[in-house]
Short mmCIF file of C-alpha atoms in Angstrom, two decimals:
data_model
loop_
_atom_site.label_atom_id
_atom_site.label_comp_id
_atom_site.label_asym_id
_atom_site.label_seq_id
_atom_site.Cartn_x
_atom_site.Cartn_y
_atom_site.Cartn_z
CA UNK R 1 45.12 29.15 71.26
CA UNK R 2 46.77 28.28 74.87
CA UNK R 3 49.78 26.09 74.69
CA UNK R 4 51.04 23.22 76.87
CA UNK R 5 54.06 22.74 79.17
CA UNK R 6 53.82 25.62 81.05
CA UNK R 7 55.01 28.05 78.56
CA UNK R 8 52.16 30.26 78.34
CA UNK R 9 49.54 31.45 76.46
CA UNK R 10 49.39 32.69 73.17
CA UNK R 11 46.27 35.12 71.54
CA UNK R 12 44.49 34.05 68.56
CA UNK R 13 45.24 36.24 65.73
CA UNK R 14 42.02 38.46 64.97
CA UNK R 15 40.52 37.51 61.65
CA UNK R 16 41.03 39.75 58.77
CA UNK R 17 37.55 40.43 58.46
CA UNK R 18 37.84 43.36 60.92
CA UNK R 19 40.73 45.00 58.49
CA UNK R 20 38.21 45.28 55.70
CA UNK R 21 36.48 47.95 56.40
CA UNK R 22 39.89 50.08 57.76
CA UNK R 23 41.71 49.11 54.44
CA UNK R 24 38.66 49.80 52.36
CA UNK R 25 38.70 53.02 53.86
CA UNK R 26 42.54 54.04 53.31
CA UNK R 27 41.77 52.57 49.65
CA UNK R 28 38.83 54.90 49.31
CA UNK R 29 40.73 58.25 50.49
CA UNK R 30 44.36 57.05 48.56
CA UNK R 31 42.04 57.24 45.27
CA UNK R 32 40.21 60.50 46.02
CA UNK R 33 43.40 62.29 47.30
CA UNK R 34 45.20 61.07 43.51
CA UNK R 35 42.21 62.15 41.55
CA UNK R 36 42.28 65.57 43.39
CA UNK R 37 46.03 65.40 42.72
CA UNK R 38 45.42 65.08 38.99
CA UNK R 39 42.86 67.15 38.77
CA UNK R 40 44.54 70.14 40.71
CA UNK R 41 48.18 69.42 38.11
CA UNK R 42 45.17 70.50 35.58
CA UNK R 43 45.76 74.34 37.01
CA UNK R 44 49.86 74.04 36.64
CA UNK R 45 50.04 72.86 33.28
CA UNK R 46 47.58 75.65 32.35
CA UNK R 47 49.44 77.87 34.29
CA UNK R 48 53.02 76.65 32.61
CA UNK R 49 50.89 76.99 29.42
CA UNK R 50 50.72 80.24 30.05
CA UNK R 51 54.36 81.08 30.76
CA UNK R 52 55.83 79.32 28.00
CA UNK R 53 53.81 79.71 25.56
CA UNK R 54 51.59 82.50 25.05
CA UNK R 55 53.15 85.47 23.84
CA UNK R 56 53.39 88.72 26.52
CA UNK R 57 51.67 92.12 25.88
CA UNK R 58 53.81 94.97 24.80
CA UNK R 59 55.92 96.70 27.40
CA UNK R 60 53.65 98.74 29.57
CA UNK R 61 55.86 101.95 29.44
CA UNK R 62 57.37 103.64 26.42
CA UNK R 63 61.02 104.80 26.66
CA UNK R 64 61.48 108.25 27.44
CA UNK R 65 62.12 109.44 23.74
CA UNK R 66 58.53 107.96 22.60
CA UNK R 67 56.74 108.48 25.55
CA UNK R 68 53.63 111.08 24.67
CA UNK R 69 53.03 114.54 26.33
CA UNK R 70 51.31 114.11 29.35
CA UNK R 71 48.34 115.98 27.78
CA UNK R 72 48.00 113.81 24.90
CA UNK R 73 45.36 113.30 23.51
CA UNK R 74 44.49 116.64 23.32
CA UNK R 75 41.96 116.66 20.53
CA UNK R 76 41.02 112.89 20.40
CA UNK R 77 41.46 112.69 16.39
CA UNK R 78 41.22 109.51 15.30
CA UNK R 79 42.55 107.47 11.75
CA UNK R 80 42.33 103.70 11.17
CA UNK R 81 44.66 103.07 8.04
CA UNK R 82 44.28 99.61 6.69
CA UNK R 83 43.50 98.35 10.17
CA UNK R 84 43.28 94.43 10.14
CA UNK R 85 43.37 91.98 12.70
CA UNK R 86 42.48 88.37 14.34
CA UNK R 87 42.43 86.74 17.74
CA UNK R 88 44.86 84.50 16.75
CA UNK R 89 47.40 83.15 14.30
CA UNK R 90 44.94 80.42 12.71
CA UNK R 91 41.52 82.12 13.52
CA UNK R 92 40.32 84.79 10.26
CA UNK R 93 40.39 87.90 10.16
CA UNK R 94 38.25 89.84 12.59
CA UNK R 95 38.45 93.32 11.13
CA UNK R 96 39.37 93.68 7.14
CA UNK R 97 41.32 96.30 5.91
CA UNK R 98 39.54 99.25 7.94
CA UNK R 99 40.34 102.77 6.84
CA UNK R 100 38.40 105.90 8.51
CA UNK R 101 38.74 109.04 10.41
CA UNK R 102 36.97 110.53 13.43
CA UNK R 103 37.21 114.01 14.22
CA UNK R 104 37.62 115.83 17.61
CA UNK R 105 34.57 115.68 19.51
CA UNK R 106 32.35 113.25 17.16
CA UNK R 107 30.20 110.86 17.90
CA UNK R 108 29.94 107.85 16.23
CA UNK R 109 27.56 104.85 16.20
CA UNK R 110 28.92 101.42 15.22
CA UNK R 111 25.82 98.37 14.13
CA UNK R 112 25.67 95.14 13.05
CA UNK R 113 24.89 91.72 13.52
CA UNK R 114 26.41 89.31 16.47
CA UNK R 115 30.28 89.13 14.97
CA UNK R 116 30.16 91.83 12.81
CA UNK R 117 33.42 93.22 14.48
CA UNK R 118 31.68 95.72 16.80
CA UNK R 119 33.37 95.21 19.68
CA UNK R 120 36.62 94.07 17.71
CA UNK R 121 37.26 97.67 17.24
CA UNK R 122 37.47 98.12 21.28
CA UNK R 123 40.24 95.63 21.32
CA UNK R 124 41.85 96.82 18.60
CA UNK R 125 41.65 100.36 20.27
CA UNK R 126 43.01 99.01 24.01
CA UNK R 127 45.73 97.01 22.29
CA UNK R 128 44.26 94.05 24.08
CA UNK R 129 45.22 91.83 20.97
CA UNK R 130 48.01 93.32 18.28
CA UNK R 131 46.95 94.35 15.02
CA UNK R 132 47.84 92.11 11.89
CA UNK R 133 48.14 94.92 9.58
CA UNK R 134 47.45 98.56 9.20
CA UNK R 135 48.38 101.31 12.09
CA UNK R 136 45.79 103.60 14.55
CA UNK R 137 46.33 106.62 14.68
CA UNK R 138 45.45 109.52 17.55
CA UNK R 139 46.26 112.75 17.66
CA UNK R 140 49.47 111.74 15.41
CA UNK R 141 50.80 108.73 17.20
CA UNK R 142 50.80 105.48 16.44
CA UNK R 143 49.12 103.79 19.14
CA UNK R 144 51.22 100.62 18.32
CA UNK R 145 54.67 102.29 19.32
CA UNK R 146 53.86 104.10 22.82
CA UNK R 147 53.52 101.65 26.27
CA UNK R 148 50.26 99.80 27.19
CA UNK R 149 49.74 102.31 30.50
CA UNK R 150 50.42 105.19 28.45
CA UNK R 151 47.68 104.18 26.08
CA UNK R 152 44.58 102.87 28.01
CA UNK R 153 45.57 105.27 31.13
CA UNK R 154 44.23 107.88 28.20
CA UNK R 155 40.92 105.95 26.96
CA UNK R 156 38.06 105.94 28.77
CA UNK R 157 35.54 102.78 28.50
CA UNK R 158 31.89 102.09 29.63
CA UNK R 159 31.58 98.09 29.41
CA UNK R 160 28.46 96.02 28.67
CA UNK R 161 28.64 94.16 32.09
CA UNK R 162 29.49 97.20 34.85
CA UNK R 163 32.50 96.17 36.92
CA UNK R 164 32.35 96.94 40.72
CA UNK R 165 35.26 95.34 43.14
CA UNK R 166 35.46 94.81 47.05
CA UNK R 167 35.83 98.12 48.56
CA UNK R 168 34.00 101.04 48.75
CA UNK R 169 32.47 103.37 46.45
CA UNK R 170 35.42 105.76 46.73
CA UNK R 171 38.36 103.13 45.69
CA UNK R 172 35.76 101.91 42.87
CA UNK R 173 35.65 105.14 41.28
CA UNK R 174 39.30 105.97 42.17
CA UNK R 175 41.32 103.07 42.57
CA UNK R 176 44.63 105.16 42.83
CA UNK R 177 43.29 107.65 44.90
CA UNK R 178 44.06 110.24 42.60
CA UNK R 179 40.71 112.68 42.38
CA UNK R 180 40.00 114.74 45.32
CA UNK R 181 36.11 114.24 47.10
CA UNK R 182 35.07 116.99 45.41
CA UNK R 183 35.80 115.70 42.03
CA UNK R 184 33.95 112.51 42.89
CA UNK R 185 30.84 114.38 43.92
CA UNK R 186 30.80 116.12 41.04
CA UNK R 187 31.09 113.39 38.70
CA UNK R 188 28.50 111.35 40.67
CA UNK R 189 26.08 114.73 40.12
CA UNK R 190 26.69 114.38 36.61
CA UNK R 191 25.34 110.65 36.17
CA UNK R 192 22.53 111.43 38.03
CA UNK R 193 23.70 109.37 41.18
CA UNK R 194 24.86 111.67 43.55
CA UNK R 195 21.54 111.63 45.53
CA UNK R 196 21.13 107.57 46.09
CA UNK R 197 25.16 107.55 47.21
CA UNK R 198 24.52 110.46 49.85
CA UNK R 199 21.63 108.20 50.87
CA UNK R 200 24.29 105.37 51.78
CA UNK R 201 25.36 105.19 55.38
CA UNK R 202 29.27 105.91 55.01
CA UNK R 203 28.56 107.67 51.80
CA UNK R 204 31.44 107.57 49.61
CA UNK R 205 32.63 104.99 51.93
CA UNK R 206 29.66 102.41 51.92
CA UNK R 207 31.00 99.24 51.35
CA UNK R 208 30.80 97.54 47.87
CA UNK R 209 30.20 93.42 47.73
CA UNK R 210 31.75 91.30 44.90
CA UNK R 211 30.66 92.07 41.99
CA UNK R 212 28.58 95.06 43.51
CA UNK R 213 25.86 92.80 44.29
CA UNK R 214 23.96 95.16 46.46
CA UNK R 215 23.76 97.70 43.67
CA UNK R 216 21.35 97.57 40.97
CA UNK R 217 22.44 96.77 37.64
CA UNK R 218 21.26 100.31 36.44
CA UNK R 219 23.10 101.48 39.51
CA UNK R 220 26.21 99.91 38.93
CA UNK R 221 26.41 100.62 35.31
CA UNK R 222 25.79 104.72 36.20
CA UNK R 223 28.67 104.06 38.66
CA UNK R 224 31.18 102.90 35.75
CA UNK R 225 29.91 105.76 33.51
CA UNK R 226 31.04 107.88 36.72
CA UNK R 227 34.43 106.47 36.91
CA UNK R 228 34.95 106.99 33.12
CA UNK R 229 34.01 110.49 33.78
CA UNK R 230 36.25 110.93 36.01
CA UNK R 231 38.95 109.52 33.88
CA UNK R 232 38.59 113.65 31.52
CA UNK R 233 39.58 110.96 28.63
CA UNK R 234 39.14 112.75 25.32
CA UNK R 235 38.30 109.09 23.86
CA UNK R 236 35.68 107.23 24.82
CA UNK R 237 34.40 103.66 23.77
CA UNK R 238 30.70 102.60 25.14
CA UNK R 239 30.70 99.24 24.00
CA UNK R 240 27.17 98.09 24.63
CA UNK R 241 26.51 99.48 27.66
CA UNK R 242 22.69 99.93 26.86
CA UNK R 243 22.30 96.12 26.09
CA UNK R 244 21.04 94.70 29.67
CA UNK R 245 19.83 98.15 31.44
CA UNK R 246 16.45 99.15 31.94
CA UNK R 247 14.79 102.38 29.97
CA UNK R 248 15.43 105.12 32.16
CA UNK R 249 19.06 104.07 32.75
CA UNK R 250 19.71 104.31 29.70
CA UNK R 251 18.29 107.73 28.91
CA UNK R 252 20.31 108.79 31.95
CA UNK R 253 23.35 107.15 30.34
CA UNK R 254 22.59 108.60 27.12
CA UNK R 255 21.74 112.20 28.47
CA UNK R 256 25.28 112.13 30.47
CA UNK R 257 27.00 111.09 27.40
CA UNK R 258 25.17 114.04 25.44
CA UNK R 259 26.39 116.32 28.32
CA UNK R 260 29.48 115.69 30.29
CA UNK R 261 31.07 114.07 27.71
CA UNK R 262 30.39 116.36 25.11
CA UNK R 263 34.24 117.22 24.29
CA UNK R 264 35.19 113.92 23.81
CA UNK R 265 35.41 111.43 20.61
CA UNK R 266 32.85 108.55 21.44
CA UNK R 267 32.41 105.19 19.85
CA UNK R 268 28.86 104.06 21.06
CA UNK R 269 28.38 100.26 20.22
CA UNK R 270 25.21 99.40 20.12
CA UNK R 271 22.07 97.07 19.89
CA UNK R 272 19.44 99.11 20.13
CA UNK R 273 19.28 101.01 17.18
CA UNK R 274 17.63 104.12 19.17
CA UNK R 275 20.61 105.15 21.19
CA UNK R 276 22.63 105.73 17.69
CA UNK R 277 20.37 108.43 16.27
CA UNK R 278 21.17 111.18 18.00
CA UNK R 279 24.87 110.70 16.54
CA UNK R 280 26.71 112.58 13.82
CA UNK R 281 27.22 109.22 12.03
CA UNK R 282 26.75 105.61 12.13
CA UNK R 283 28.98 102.85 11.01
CA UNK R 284 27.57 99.67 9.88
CA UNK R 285 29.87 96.99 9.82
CA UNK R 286 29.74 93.16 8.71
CA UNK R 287 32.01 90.67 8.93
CA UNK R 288 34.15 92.54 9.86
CA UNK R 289 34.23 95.23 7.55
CA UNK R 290 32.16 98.54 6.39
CA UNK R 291 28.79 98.97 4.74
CA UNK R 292 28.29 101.99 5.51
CA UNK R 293 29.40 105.02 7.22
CA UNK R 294 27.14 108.30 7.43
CA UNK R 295 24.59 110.69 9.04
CA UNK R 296 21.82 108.89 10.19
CA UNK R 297 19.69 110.78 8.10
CA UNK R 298 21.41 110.27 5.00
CA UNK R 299 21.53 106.92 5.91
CA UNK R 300 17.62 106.54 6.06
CA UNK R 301 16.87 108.54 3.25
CA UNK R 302 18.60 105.48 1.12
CA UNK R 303 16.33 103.14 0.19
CA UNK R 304 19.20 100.89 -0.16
CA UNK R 305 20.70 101.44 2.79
CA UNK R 306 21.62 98.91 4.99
CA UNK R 307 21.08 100.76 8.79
CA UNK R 308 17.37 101.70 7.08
CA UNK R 309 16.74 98.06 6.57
CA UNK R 310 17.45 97.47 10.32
CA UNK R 311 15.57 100.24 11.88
CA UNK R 312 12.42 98.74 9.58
CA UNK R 313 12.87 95.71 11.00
CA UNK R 314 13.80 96.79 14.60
CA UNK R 315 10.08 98.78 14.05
CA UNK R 316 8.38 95.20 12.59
CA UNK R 317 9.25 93.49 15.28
CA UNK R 318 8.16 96.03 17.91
CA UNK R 319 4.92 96.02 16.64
#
């Protein structure tokens, strides 16, 4: 509105109408930005969750005194006395009073139904949660008083899902670089891969994608069996690793376990029934503890037996 008197002009104030939409907008964004806020504090409480209250693992070294021989194990004997344990303080027990001993060199099969404690004895095995009660023994030492490296640097495992990282096919096999090429090629030769890897472009060198997406699941599953192999544990766990895998994958699996891994105590957890026969016995386990434990054959000469009642049904359903 101009004024009078000769003292100049003064401009009309805009109406607030054209601040709406700028103040609607800061609103908007001051909203979003706090919700991300909040939703990102979700992470550091987990995370200070984490460090104060969850329990740590074990130290990962032993002290000098209880450290094993660098050869152990040597045998790969193996006694579960009383083993029991749980996933946590107020979850039951997972595993119930489990006594048993596997000799050098045997191969067992472990059954049962979902949550039977199949895989349970993995963990227990790893140390990847503490036992309740009871001790495992290998080769004479109590698995519970040597470091976590010390153990599972000695155990060999080939997982359900096959794990493959960014890299190449060399530091997937040997992380640490600790095996000569050589030793690679020959472990390769002896899962039946050797040929598609010389195929590759850089060879042992060929790049590997997350998750070792351009890799077949059957090829990526005979490239963990490779790195186990590599590993010359004399324990090894195979802890479903026919599940998800076509047919002749798994007879190449099962022919390199047969083979190169012939001098070493394996636990084969499995679902299909067919890649525990060939084994020296089978363990069939339920809720956590054992029906049964014998020769296949013995087994399914029982009328009564439990594993005979599955492989009937495993053949019914077939049909």
């Amino acid at each position: 509105m101009a004024t009078s008197g000769g003292r100049g002009t003064t401009p009309e104030e805009p109406p607030t109408s054209l601040f709406s939409p700028q103040l609607n907008g800061l609103l908007q964004f001051t909203v979003r930005l706090l919700t991300e806020t909040e939703a990102r504090f979700t992470s550091v409480e987990r995370i200070d969750h984490y460090i104060n209250t969850l329990e740590s693992e074990a130290p990962r070294q032993s002290p000098s005194a209880d450290a094993p021989a660098p050869s152990w194990p040597q045998q790969g004997n193996i006694t579960f006395q009383d083993v029991e344990m749980r996933y946590r303080e107020d979850l039951p027990l997972v595993l119930k009073n489990l006594s048993f001993t596997l000799g050098s060199e045997e191969t067992i099969g472990i059954v049962g139904r979902t949550g039977s404690g199949k895989s349970s004895l993995g963990v227990a095995l790893f140390r990847l949660v503490e036992l309740t009660g009871g001790s495992i023994i290998i080769d004479g030492i109590n698995i519970a008083q040597i470091g976590l490296d010390d153990l599972r640097s000695k155990l060999a495992i080939i997982p359900q899902e096959p794990v493959l990282f960014i890299g190449t096919v060399r530091t997937n096999l040997d992380p640490w670089d600790q095996y000569s090429d050589s030793q690679i090629w020959e472990a390769l030769e002896k899962t039946h891969i050797k040929e598609m890897i010389s195929q590759l472009p850089h060879t042992l060198h060929s790049e590997v994608t997350e998750n070792g997406e351009n890799f077949s699941v059957g090829e990526r599953q005979l490239l963990c069996v490779a790195r186990a192999l590599l590993r010359n544990s004399k324990v090894l766990i195979l802890d479903e690793a026919t599940a998800a895998i076509d047919t002749e994958t798994d007879r190449l699996i099962q022919q390199t376990i047969r083979c190169a891994f012939g001098s070493c105590t394996t636990l084969i957890i499995a679902h299909r029934l067919n890649t525990v026969m060939s084994c020296s016995r089978v363990m069939v386990l339920d809720n956590g503890q054992i029906l049964e434990f014998d020769s296949p054959t013995s087994l399914l000469a029982d009328e009564n037996s439990r594993f005979r009642a599955m492989i009937e049904a495993s053949e019914n359903q077939s049909r």
